[in-house]
Coordinates of C-alpha atoms in Angstrom, one line a residue:
M132 CA 32.2 -11.3 -6.5
E133 CA 33.6 -8.7 -4.9
I134 CA 32.5 -5.3 -4.1
N135 CA 34.5 -2.5 -2.2
S136 CA 32.7 0.4 -2.5
I137 CA 29.1 2.0 -3.5
N138 CA 28.6 5.2 -5.9
A139 CA 26.0 7.1 -5.8
S140 CA 24.5 5.9 -8.8
T141 CA 24.5 2.4 -7.2
F142 CA 23.3 3.1 -3.9
V143 CA 20.3 5.0 -5.7
K144 CA 19.3 1.5 -6.9
M145 CA 20.0 -0.2 -3.7
F146 CA 17.7 2.5 -1.8
L147 CA 14.9 2.1 -4.6
N148 CA 15.0 -1.8 -4.6
G149 CA 14.8 -1.6 -1.2
A150 CA 11.7 0.4 -0.9
K151 CA 10.0 -1.7 -3.9
A152 CA 10.5 -4.8 -1.8
L153 CA 8.6 -3.3 1.1
E154 CA 5.9 -2.0 -0.7
A155 CA 5.5 -5.6 -2.4
K156 CA 5.9 -7.5 1.5
K157 CA 3.4 -4.6 2.7
E158 CA 0.4 -6.6 3.4
W159 CA 2.5 -9.4 4.8
I160 CA 3.7 -6.9 7.6
N161 CA 0.8 -5.1 7.9
E162 CA -0.8 -9.1 9.2
L163 CA 1.8 -9.0 12.0
N164 CA -0.4 -7.2 14.1
V165 CA -0.3 -7.8 18.1
F166 CA -3.6 -7.7 18.8
P167 CA -6.1 -9.6 16.1
V168 CA -7.5 -6.1 14.7
P169 CA -8.6 -5.4 11.5
D170 CA -6.7 -2.4 11.6
G171 CA -3.0 -4.0 11.3
D172 CA -0.8 -1.3 8.9
T173 CA 2.6 -1.4 9.9
G174 CA 3.6 -2.5 6.5
T175 CA 1.4 0.4 5.1
N176 CA 2.9 3.2 7.3
M177 CA 6.6 1.6 6.4
T178 CA 5.6 1.4 2.8
M179 CA 4.4 5.1 2.1
T180 CA 7.1 7.0 4.2
V181 CA 10.1 5.0 2.2
M182 CA 8.1 5.4 -0.8
S183 CA 8.0 9.3 -0.3
A184 CA 11.5 9.0 -0.1
A185 CA 11.8 7.1 -3.5
N186 CA 9.8 9.8 -5.3
E187 CA 12.4 12.5 -4.2
V188 CA 15.5 10.2 -5.1
G189 CA 13.7 9.0 -8.2
A190 CA 13.3 12.8 -9.3
L191 CA 16.9 13.4 -9.1
E192 CA 18.9 14.5 -12.1
N193 CA 22.5 13.3 -11.6
P194 CA 22.7 12.5 -8.4
N195 CA 25.8 12.5 -5.9
M196 CA 25.8 11.2 -2.8
A197 CA 24.9 14.7 -0.7
T198 CA 21.8 15.2 -3.0
V199 CA 20.8 11.4 -2.5
A200 CA 21.2 11.7 1.0
K201 CA 19.0 15.2 1.5
A202 CA 16.7 13.4 -0.8
V203 CA 16.4 10.2 1.6
S204 CA 16.1 12.0 4.8
S205 CA 13.5 14.8 3.5
G206 CA 11.5 12.6 1.8
S207 CA 11.2 10.2 4.4
L208 CA 11.1 12.8 7.3
R209 CA 8.1 14.5 5.5
G210 CA 6.2 11.4 4.2
A211 CA 6.7 9.3 7.9
R212 CA 3.2 8.2 9.1
G213 CA 2.8 6.0 11.8
N214 CA 5.3 4.8 14.7
S215 CA 7.1 2.5 12.6
G216 CA 7.2 5.1 9.8
V217 CA 8.5 7.8 12.1
I218 CA 11.2 5.4 13.6
L219 CA 12.2 4.2 10.2
S220 CA 12.7 7.9 9.0
Q221 CA 15.0 8.8 11.4
L222 CA 17.0 5.5 10.8
F223 CA 17.1 7.2 7.1
R224 CA 17.8 10.5 8.8
G225 CA 20.8 9.6 10.9
F226 CA 22.0 7.3 8.1
S227 CA 22.0 10.1 5.5
K228 CA 24.1 12.4 8.0
V229 CA 27.3 10.3 7.6
I230 CA 26.7 9.4 3.9
A231 CA 26.3 13.0 2.9
K232 CA 29.9 13.8 3.2
E233 CA 31.2 10.8 1.1
T234 CA 31.6 10.1 -2.9
E235 CA 31.8 6.6 -2.4
L236 CA 30.4 4.3 0.8
T237 CA 33.0 1.5 1.9
T238 CA 32.3 -0.8 5.1
P239 CA 33.7 1.6 7.9
I240 CA 31.1 4.4 6.1
L241 CA 28.5 2.6 5.9
A242 CA 29.0 1.2 9.7
A243 CA 29.6 4.7 11.1
A244 CA 26.1 5.0 9.0
F245 CA 24.4 2.5 10.7
Q246 CA 25.8 3.3 13.9
K247 CA 24.7 6.8 13.3
A248 CA 21.0 5.7 12.3
V249 CA 20.1 4.0 15.5
E250 CA 21.6 6.8 17.4
T251 CA 19.2 9.1 15.9
A252 CA 16.3 6.7 15.8
Y253 CA 16.5 6.0 19.9
K254 CA 16.6 9.6 20.6
A255 CA 13.4 10.1 18.6
V256 CA 11.2 7.5 21.0
M257 CA 10.8 8.4 24.3
K258 CA 10.9 5.2 25.8
P259 CA 12.2 2.7 23.6
K260 CA 11.2 -1.2 23.8
E261 CA 13.5 -4.3 23.2
G262 CA 12.2 -6.7 21.0
T263 CA 11.1 -4.0 18.7
I264 CA 12.0 -2.3 15.3
L265 CA 15.1 -0.8 17.2
T266 CA 16.5 -3.6 18.5
V267 CA 16.9 -4.9 15.4
A268 CA 18.6 -2.1 13.9
R269 CA 20.9 -1.8 16.8
E270 CA 22.4 -5.7 17.0
S271 CA 22.8 -5.1 13.0
A272 CA 24.5 -2.0 13.5
N273 CA 26.7 -3.4 16.1
K274 CA 27.3 -6.3 13.8
A275 CA 28.4 -4.2 11.0
L276 CA 31.0 -2.4 13.4
Q277 CA 32.5 -5.4 13.8
L278 CA 32.2 -6.7 10.0
A279 CA 34.1 -3.0 9.1
E280 CA 37.3 -4.6 10.7
Q281 CA 37.5 -7.7 9.1
T282 CA 36.6 -7.2 5.3
D283 CA 36.6 -4.7 2.5
D284 CA 34.2 -6.7 0.7
L285 CA 30.8 -4.9 0.7
V286 CA 29.2 -8.1 -0.6
I287 CA 30.0 -10.4 2.9
F288 CA 29.7 -7.0 4.9
G289 CA 26.1 -7.2 3.7
R290 CA 25.1 -10.8 4.0
E291 CA 26.3 -11.2 7.7
A292 CA 25.0 -8.1 8.9
L293 CA 21.5 -9.0 7.1
K294 CA 21.8 -12.7 8.8
E295 CA 22.5 -10.9 12.0
A296 CA 19.3 -8.5 11.3
E297 CA 17.3 -12.1 10.7
R298 CA 18.4 -13.7 13.8
V299 CA 17.7 -10.8 16.0
L300 CA 14.5 -10.7 14.4
K301 CA 13.3 -14.3 15.1
K302 CA 14.2 -13.6 19.1
T303 CA 11.8 -10.9 19.0
P304 CA 9.0 -13.0 20.4
E305 CA 11.5 -13.7 23.4
M306 CA 12.0 -10.4 23.9
L307 CA 8.3 -8.9 24.4
P308 CA 6.0 -11.7 25.9
V309 CA 3.3 -10.0 24.0
L310 CA 4.8 -11.3 20.6
K311 CA 5.2 -14.5 21.3
Q312 CA 1.2 -14.4 22.7
A313 CA 0.4 -13.3 19.6
G314 CA 2.5 -15.5 17.6
V315 CA 4.2 -13.4 15.7
V316 CA 7.5 -11.3 15.0
D317 CA 8.0 -7.7 15.3
S318 CA 6.4 -6.0 12.5
G319 CA 8.1 -2.9 12.2
G320 CA 11.5 -5.2 12.7
Q321 CA 10.2 -7.5 9.6
G322 CA 9.6 -4.1 7.5
L323 CA 13.1 -3.3 8.2
V324 CA 14.8 -6.7 7.1
V325 CA 12.9 -6.7 4.0
F326 CA 14.0 -3.3 3.0
L327 CA 17.8 -4.4 3.9
Q328 CA 17.2 -7.6 1.8
G329 CA 15.9 -5.8 -1.1
A330 CA 18.6 -3.4 -1.1
Y331 CA 21.8 -6.0 -0.8
D332 CA 20.1 -7.6 -3.8
A333 CA 20.4 -4.7 -5.8
L334 CA 24.2 -4.5 -4.8
L335 CA 24.6 -8.2 -6.0
G336 CA 22.7 -7.4 -8.8
K337 CA 19.6 -9.7 -8.7
E338 CA 16.3 -8.3 -9.7
L339 CA 13.5 -7.8 -7.1
D340 CA 11.3 -10.8 -6.6
I341 CA 7.6 -9.6 -5.5
S342 CA 6.5 -13.3 -5.3
V343 CA 5.3 -14.8 -2.4
A344 CA 7.5 -16.6 -0.2
P345 CA 7.5 -20.1 -0.4
A346 CA 6.5 -21.8 3.5
K347 CA 9.7 -22.9 4.3
Q348 CA 10.7 -18.7 4.5
T349 CA 7.6 -18.0 6.9
S350 CA 10.0 -18.8 9.8
V351 CA 11.1 -15.0 9.2
L352 CA 8.1 -13.2 8.4
K353 CA 5.8 -15.2 11.2
I354 CA 5.9 -17.6 14.2
S355 CA 2.6 -19.3 13.9
K356 CA 1.1 -21.1 11.7
E357 CA -2.8 -19.6 12.4
T358 CA -1.9 -16.6 10.2
E359 CA -0.1 -18.1 7.1
A360 CA -2.8 -18.3 5.3
E361 CA -4.2 -14.6 5.8
I362 CA -1.3 -13.5 4.5
R363 CA -1.8 -15.0 0.8
F364 CA -4.9 -12.3 0.5
G365 CA -3.3 -9.0 -0.8
Y366 CA -6.5 -7.0 -2.1
C367 CA -8.7 -5.3 0.0
T368 CA -12.4 -5.1 -1.5
E369 CA -15.3 -2.8 -0.4
F370 CA -18.5 -2.2 -1.9
I371 CA -22.4 -1.7 -1.2
I372 CA -24.8 -4.3 -3.4
V373 CA -28.1 -2.4 -4.0
L374 CA -30.0 -5.2 -3.8
D375 CA -32.9 -6.4 -6.9
Q376 CA -34.4 -8.0 -3.9
P377 CA -34.3 -8.8 -0.2
L378 CA -31.9 -11.8 0.5
S379 CA -33.2 -14.7 2.6
A380 CA -31.3 -15.9 5.5
Q381 CA -29.9 -18.9 3.2
E382 CA -28.9 -16.6 0.1
E383 CA -27.0 -14.6 2.9
R384 CA -25.4 -17.5 4.5
N385 CA -24.6 -18.9 0.9
Y386 CA -23.1 -15.1 -0.1
K387 CA -20.3 -15.4 2.9
T388 CA -19.8 -18.9 2.5
F389 CA -18.6 -18.1 -1.4
L390 CA -16.6 -15.2 0.1
E391 CA -14.7 -17.0 2.5
S392 CA -13.8 -19.7 -0.2
I393 CA -11.9 -16.9 -2.0
G394 CA -10.3 -14.5 0.5
D395 CA -11.2 -13.7 4.8
S396 CA -11.4 -10.9 6.9
I397 CA -15.0 -10.6 5.4
V398 CA -17.3 -8.4 7.0
V399 CA -21.4 -8.8 5.6
V400 CA -24.1 -6.4 6.7
A401 CA -27.6 -6.9 5.0
D402 CA -30.8 -5.3 5.2
D403 CA -33.6 -5.6 3.1
E404 CA -31.9 -3.0 0.6
I405 CA -28.6 -3.3 0.6
V406 CA -25.5 -5.5 1.4
K407 CA -21.9 -3.8 3.0
T408 CA -19.3 -6.4 1.9
H409 CA -15.7 -6.0 3.1
V410 CA -13.2 -8.9 1.6
H411 CA -9.1 -9.4 1.6
T412 CA -8.7 -11.6 -1.9
N413 CA -6.4 -12.4 -4.6
D414 CA -9.4 -12.1 -6.7
P415 CA -11.6 -8.8 -6.5
G416 CA -13.5 -9.9 -10.0
L417 CA -14.8 -13.0 -7.9
A418 CA -16.3 -10.8 -5.3
I419 CA -17.9 -8.6 -7.9
Q420 CA -19.2 -11.1 -10.5
E421 CA -21.0 -13.1 -7.1
A422 CA -22.5 -9.7 -5.9
L423 CA -23.7 -8.8 -9.5
A424 CA -25.9 -11.8 -9.0
H425 CA -28.1 -9.9 -6.2
G426 CA -28.1 -6.6 -7.6
S427 CA -26.2 -3.5 -9.1
L428 CA -22.7 -2.3 -6.8
S429 CA -22.0 1.1 -5.8
K430 CA -19.0 2.5 -3.7
I431 CA -16.4 0.4 -5.0
K432 CA -13.0 0.4 -3.3
I433 CA -10.3 -1.9 -4.0
D434 CA -6.4 -1.9 -2.7
N435 CA -5.2 2.0 -2.7
M436 CA -7.4 3.7 -0.4
R437 CA -4.7 4.7 1.7
E438 CA -2.9 6.6 -1.2
E439 CA -5.9 8.0 -2.6
H440 CA -6.5 9.8 0.8
E441 CA -3.1 10.7 1.1
E442 CA -3.1 12.4 -2.6
R443 CA -6.8 14.2 -1.6
L444 CA -5.5 15.6 1.7
I445 CA -2.3 16.7 0.4
K446 CA -4.0 18.5 -2.4
N447 CA -6.5 20.0 -0.3
A448 CA -4.4 21.6 2.6
T449 CA -2.1 22.5 -0.1
Q450 CA -4.6 24.9 -1.6
L451 CA -5.8 26.1 1.4
A452 CA -2.5 27.0 2.3
A453 CA -2.0 29.1 -0.8
Q454 CA -5.2 30.4 -0.8
Q455 CA -4.6 31.8 2.9
K456 CA -0.8 33.0 1.8
E457 CA -2.7 34.9 -0.7
E458 CA -5.0 36.4 1.5
A459 CA -3.0 37.5 4.4
Q460 CA -0.7 39.3 1.8
N461 CA -3.6 40.9 0.7
N462 CA -4.9 41.7 4.4
E463 CA -2.0 43.6 4.9
T464 CA -2.6 46.4 1.8
Q465 CA -5.8 46.9 2.9
N466 CA -7.0 50.0 4.2
N467 CA -8.2 49.5 8.0
G468 CA -11.8 50.6 7.3
T469 CA -12.9 47.5 5.4
Q470 CA -15.2 47.3 7.8
N471 CA -17.9 45.3 5.2
N472 CA -15.5 42.4 4.6
E473 CA -14.5 42.4 8.7
A474 CA -18.4 42.0 9.2
Q475 CA -18.4 39.2 6.7
N476 CA -15.3 37.3 7.9
S477 CA -16.8 37.6 11.5
A478 CA -20.1 35.8 10.4
Q479 CA -18.3 33.4 8.5
S480 CA -16.3 31.9 11.8
E481 CA -19.0 32.5 14.0
S482 CA -21.4 30.2 11.5
P483 CA -22.7 27.0 12.7
D484 CA -22.6 25.5 9.7
K485 CA -18.6 26.3 8.8
Q486 CA -16.8 23.2 7.9
P487 CA -13.5 22.8 9.8
D488 CA -11.3 22.8 6.6
S489 CA -13.2 26.2 5.0
Q490 CA -10.2 28.6 6.5
T491 CA -9.5 30.5 3.6
D492 CA -11.8 33.9 4.9
A493 CA -10.7 33.2 8.5
P494 CA -9.7 35.8 10.3
H495 CA -5.7 35.6 12.6
K496 CA -6.6 34.7 15.9
E497 CA -4.1 33.3 19.0
F498 CA -5.3 29.9 19.4
G499 CA -6.1 27.0 17.0
F500 CA -7.3 23.3 16.9
I501 CA -6.4 20.6 14.6
P502 CA -7.6 16.9 15.8
V503 CA -7.3 13.6 13.8
S504 CA -10.6 11.9 13.4
A505 CA -12.4 9.0 11.5
G506 CA -16.6 9.0 11.2
E507 CA -18.9 11.8 10.3
G508 CA -20.5 12.0 13.9
L509 CA -16.9 12.2 15.6
S510 CA -16.0 15.1 13.0
E511 CA -19.2 16.8 13.8
I512 CA -18.4 16.7 17.5
F513 CA -14.6 17.9 16.8
T514 CA -16.5 20.5 14.7
G515 CA -18.9 21.8 17.5
L516 CA -16.0 22.2 20.0
G517 CA -14.0 24.9 17.5
A518 CA -12.2 22.8 15.2
D519 CA -10.8 24.6 12.9
F520 CA -9.5 21.8 10.7
I521 CA -10.0 18.0 10.8
I522 CA -7.5 15.8 9.8
E523 CA -9.1 12.4 8.3
G524 CA -7.0 9.7 9.9
G525 CA -6.9 7.4 12.7
Q526 CA -6.9 3.5 12.6
T527 CA -5.6 2.1 8.9
M528 CA -5.3 5.6 8.0
N529 CA -2.5 6.9 9.4
P530 CA -2.0 10.8 8.6
S531 CA 1.8 11.6 7.8
T532 CA 4.5 14.2 9.1
Q533 CA 3.4 16.2 5.7
D534 CA -0.2 16.1 6.0
I535 CA 0.0 17.3 9.7
L536 CA 2.3 20.1 8.3
N537 CA -0.4 21.1 5.6
A538 CA -3.0 21.2 8.2
V539 CA -1.2 23.3 11.0
E540 CA -0.2 25.9 7.2
A541 CA -4.0 25.9 6.8
V542 CA -5.1 27.4 10.2
H543 CA -4.4 31.0 11.1
A544 CA -3.3 30.9 14.5
D545 CA -0.2 31.6 16.7
H546 CA -0.9 28.5 19.1
I547 CA -2.1 25.4 17.7
F548 CA -2.9 22.5 19.2
V549 CA -2.8 19.2 17.8
F550 CA -4.6 16.1 19.0
P551 CA -3.6 12.5 17.6
N552 CA -5.9 10.6 19.0
N553 CA -4.3 7.6 18.5
K554 CA -0.6 6.4 19.9
N555 CA 0.0 5.6 16.3
I556 CA -0.1 9.0 15.2
I557 CA 1.6 11.1 18.2
L558 CA 5.3 10.4 16.6
A559 CA 4.2 11.9 13.4
A560 CA 2.7 15.0 15.2
N561 CA 5.8 15.8 17.5
Q562 CA 7.7 15.9 13.9
A563 CA 5.5 17.8 12.2
A564 CA 5.5 20.1 15.4
E565 CA 9.7 20.2 15.2
L566 CA 9.6 20.9 11.7
C567 CA 7.3 24.0 11.9
E568 CA 9.2 27.5 12.4
D569 CA 6.7 30.0 12.1
K570 CA 3.9 29.0 14.7
D571 CA 3.8 27.3 17.8
V572 CA 2.7 23.8 17.6
K573 CA 1.5 21.7 21.0
V574 CA 0.9 18.4 20.7
I575 CA -0.9 16.9 23.7
P576 CA -0.6 13.3 23.4
T577 CA -4.4 12.2 22.9
T578 CA -4.1 8.1 22.0
T579 CA -8.1 7.7 21.7
I580 CA -10.8 9.9 20.1
P581 CA -12.3 10.3 23.6
Q582 CA -9.5 12.0 25.0
G583 CA -9.0 14.2 22.3
I584 CA -12.6 15.6 22.8
T585 CA -12.1 15.6 26.5
A586 CA -9.2 17.8 26.1
M587 CA -10.9 20.4 23.9
I588 CA -13.4 20.6 26.2
N589 CA -11.5 21.8 28.9
F590 CA -9.9 24.4 27.0
I591 CA -9.9 27.3 28.4
P592 CA -9.6 30.7 25.9
E593 CA -8.6 33.2 28.9
Q594 CA -5.4 30.9 29.9
S595 CA -1.9 30.7 28.1
A596 CA -1.2 28.1 25.4
E597 CA 1.3 26.3 28.1
E598 CA -1.4 26.5 31.1
N599 CA -3.9 25.0 28.4
A600 CA -1.7 22.1 27.5
G601 CA -0.6 21.3 31.1
R602 CA -4.4 21.0 32.0
M603 CA -5.5 19.0 28.8
E604 CA -2.4 16.5 29.5
A605 CA -3.6 16.0 33.0
E606 CA -7.4 15.9 31.7
I607 CA -6.7 13.3 29.2
K608 CA -5.4 10.8 31.9
R609 CA -8.6 10.7 33.7
V610 CA -10.0 9.3 30.7
K611 CA -10.7 5.6 29.9
T612 CA -11.3 4.2 26.6
G613 CA -12.6 1.3 25.1
Q614 CA -12.8 -0.3 21.3
V615 CA -15.0 -2.6 20.3
T616 CA -14.0 -4.9 16.9
Y617 CA -13.9 -8.1 15.9
A618 CA -10.7 -10.5 15.5
V619 CA -9.2 -11.4 12.5
R620 CA -7.5 -14.5 13.5
D621 CA -7.2 -16.9 16.5
T622 CA -4.9 -15.9 19.2
V623 CA -3.9 -15.9 23.2
I624 CA -3.6 -12.8 24.9
D625 CA -3.7 -12.7 28.3
D626 CA -4.5 -15.7 29.0
K627 CA -7.6 -14.8 27.1
Q628 CA -8.5 -17.2 24.2
I629 CA -9.6 -15.2 21.4
K630 CA -11.1 -16.9 18.5
Q631 CA -11.4 -15.3 14.8
D632 CA -14.8 -13.2 14.0
D633 CA -14.9 -13.0 17.9
Y634 CA -15.9 -9.8 18.8
M635 CA -13.6 -7.7 21.1
G636 CA -13.3 -5.0 23.3
V637 CA -10.0 -3.3 23.4
G638 CA -8.6 -1.2 26.2
D639 CA -5.7 1.3 26.4
H640 CA -3.1 -1.2 27.3
T641 CA -5.1 -4.8 26.6
I642 CA -8.0 -6.7 25.7
L643 CA -10.7 -6.2 28.1
S644 CA -13.5 -8.4 26.7
A645 CA -13.8 -11.4 24.0
G646 CA -16.9 -13.4 22.8
R647 CA -19.5 -14.3 20.0
D648 CA -22.0 -11.8 21.4
L649 CA -21.6 -8.1 20.4
T650 CA -24.0 -6.5 23.4
E651 CA -22.4 -8.7 26.4
V652 CA -18.9 -8.1 24.8
T653 CA -19.7 -4.2 24.8
L654 CA -21.1 -4.2 28.2
Q655 CA -18.2 -6.2 29.8
T656 CA -15.7 -3.6 28.2
A657 CA -17.2 -0.8 29.9
E658 CA -17.7 -2.2 33.5
S659 CA -13.8 -3.4 33.3
M660 CA -13.5 0.2 33.3
I661 CA -16.0 1.5 35.6
D662 CA -14.5 1.9 39.3
E663 CA -15.8 4.2 42.0
E664 CA -14.8 7.1 41.2
S665 CA -16.4 6.8 37.7
V666 CA -19.2 9.6 37.0
L667 CA -19.6 9.6 33.0
V668 CA -19.4 6.6 30.6
S669 CA -20.2 8.0 26.7
V670 CA -21.1 5.6 23.9
Y671 CA -20.1 6.2 20.3
Y672 CA -21.8 4.2 18.0
G673 CA -20.0 3.6 14.5
A674 CA -21.0 3.4 10.9
E675 CA -21.6 -0.5 11.5
A676 CA -24.1 -0.3 14.9
D677 CA -27.2 1.1 15.4
E678 CA -28.6 3.8 17.7
D679 CA -31.3 1.8 19.5
A680 CA -28.9 -0.8 20.3
A681 CA -26.3 1.8 21.5
I682 CA -28.8 3.9 24.0
A683 CA -29.9 0.1 24.9
L684 CA -26.5 -0.6 26.6
A685 CA -26.3 2.9 27.7
D686 CA -29.3 2.1 29.5
K687 CA -28.5 -1.4 30.9
L688 CA -25.5 0.5 32.5
Q689 CA -27.1 3.1 33.9
E690 CA -29.0 0.4 35.9
R691 CA -26.6 -1.6 37.1
H692 CA -24.3 1.5 38.1
A693 CA -26.0 3.9 40.5
G694 CA -24.6 7.1 40.4
I695 CA -23.4 6.9 36.9
E696 CA -24.5 9.2 34.1
T697 CA -24.9 8.0 30.3
E698 CA -24.2 9.4 27.5
V699 CA -24.9 8.4 23.7
Q700 CA -23.4 9.8 20.6
Y701 CA -23.3 9.1 16.6
G702 CA -19.7 8.3 15.8
G703 CA -19.8 6.9 12.3
Q704 CA -16.6 5.5 12.8
P705 CA -15.2 2.6 10.4
I706 CA -13.9 -0.9 12.1
Y707 CA -14.8 -0.1 15.5
Y708 CA -18.4 -1.0 16.0
Y709 CA -18.3 0.9 19.3
L710 CA -15.6 3.7 21.1
I711 CA -16.9 3.8 25.2
S712 CA -15.2 6.4 27.3
V713 CA -15.3 6.4 31.3
E714 CA -14.5 9.6 33.4

């Protein structure tokens, strides 16, 4: 079979098939996380980015290349979430700029589009690293340029370009030692290869295969054998058992053993009244059936938690934005003598009970604040510091560019500070700032919640937005953060042997501590960050941690380190038992 050109209809089919392929393999890609923490979400981020574009592409009537290109670029740009999603959106953006001018695609045009895609994506990343999705994209684009000079047959062109992408992907562990230590290929690069394979299959007229690949193909998907079993379990299942009677120690062990027989990533937290359960499995019904033997169930969540979060956030923020626009229009025509309304607005803005997303009656002001936060306690802290709108998100729930734009639209201020509080959200926040046309949006590159708290504490109302941004960026560099969670697989990182279910203290750049004792790991994590210049240690305990244990940890740190002040606050964050900051 020989194909020499691609029309708009075929390109639509290829793009949608690539998107479906990525969606089908997202959990596989999620498992390619360097750190063995329970928050790998590259596959989810890339899938939700491409699906945002796919929704726009699929809604087109009588598409031509220009309208398809616009839908791909706009949809992915606004739907982008996480670093991998933002980079993917930039690849699509550059690619779309070239094809938008054409009616049909040939090998030279595709080669030029791939080159523009790589150029655009590299410009979007401040410090590109080799051994990532960027490397895979660049090398396959260079191969495409060579192929365009050798053949007009798109079947040969696509096959050989895809082979090059797979070849480079397999080499990523040699380019990034951290990948080799973790025994994985680059997850973003893997996502790109999956998308390209799906698009190429559509060109050949093949139906999408959404089944799990046989073991012989896992060399592309994974490097190590340790994680092969984990990718078989695709449903994230959570629920609470309201116990008929307390579980005995043996019953609790039997329950955990059963969950281990049907899945992995298991978390069971039991007391006399309830049992919180989390498991990755291919049959949530089995887990639910076993749980029902011990009581009734509540708060059941299966699989699509992130998608539901996105829909809810967009809906709420859009509604708020619409209400505020209407209010602004009404205010312009109101008589300046409406003192009663002004007093009411002022009282609402000063009320300590005001929620950060209740902006419909807020007066216009000079400065606004939007942090990203996960956890009831942490959100209350940000509210107390003056946050106008809190974006729910963080690990496993990276907000999209559009989510951040919606939040910006909902805040009545000339200058708005956005605190991503996660390194995987900064690119999406920057992209939102670039897309916002009527407000000055400043993204403070906070990579952790404690950095975000420090940044807001250091805001000075009497100074300009630029002066405050400079101060905030300087102050967050003084904050060290440790996050204590558990390992989802065996691995070796920085010569530390880590076993599945070990507790781990993850620092700003590496693993700080690992072991079987939560208290000891937390203490080691904190003490590895304390030095002679340290004056304050803050402990934020999470949803699965205990206040008394957190206070005991803080007291022990204060006993061991003279001159150190400690504070304990409820964070309520998921996944991480403790967040610890040292300043």
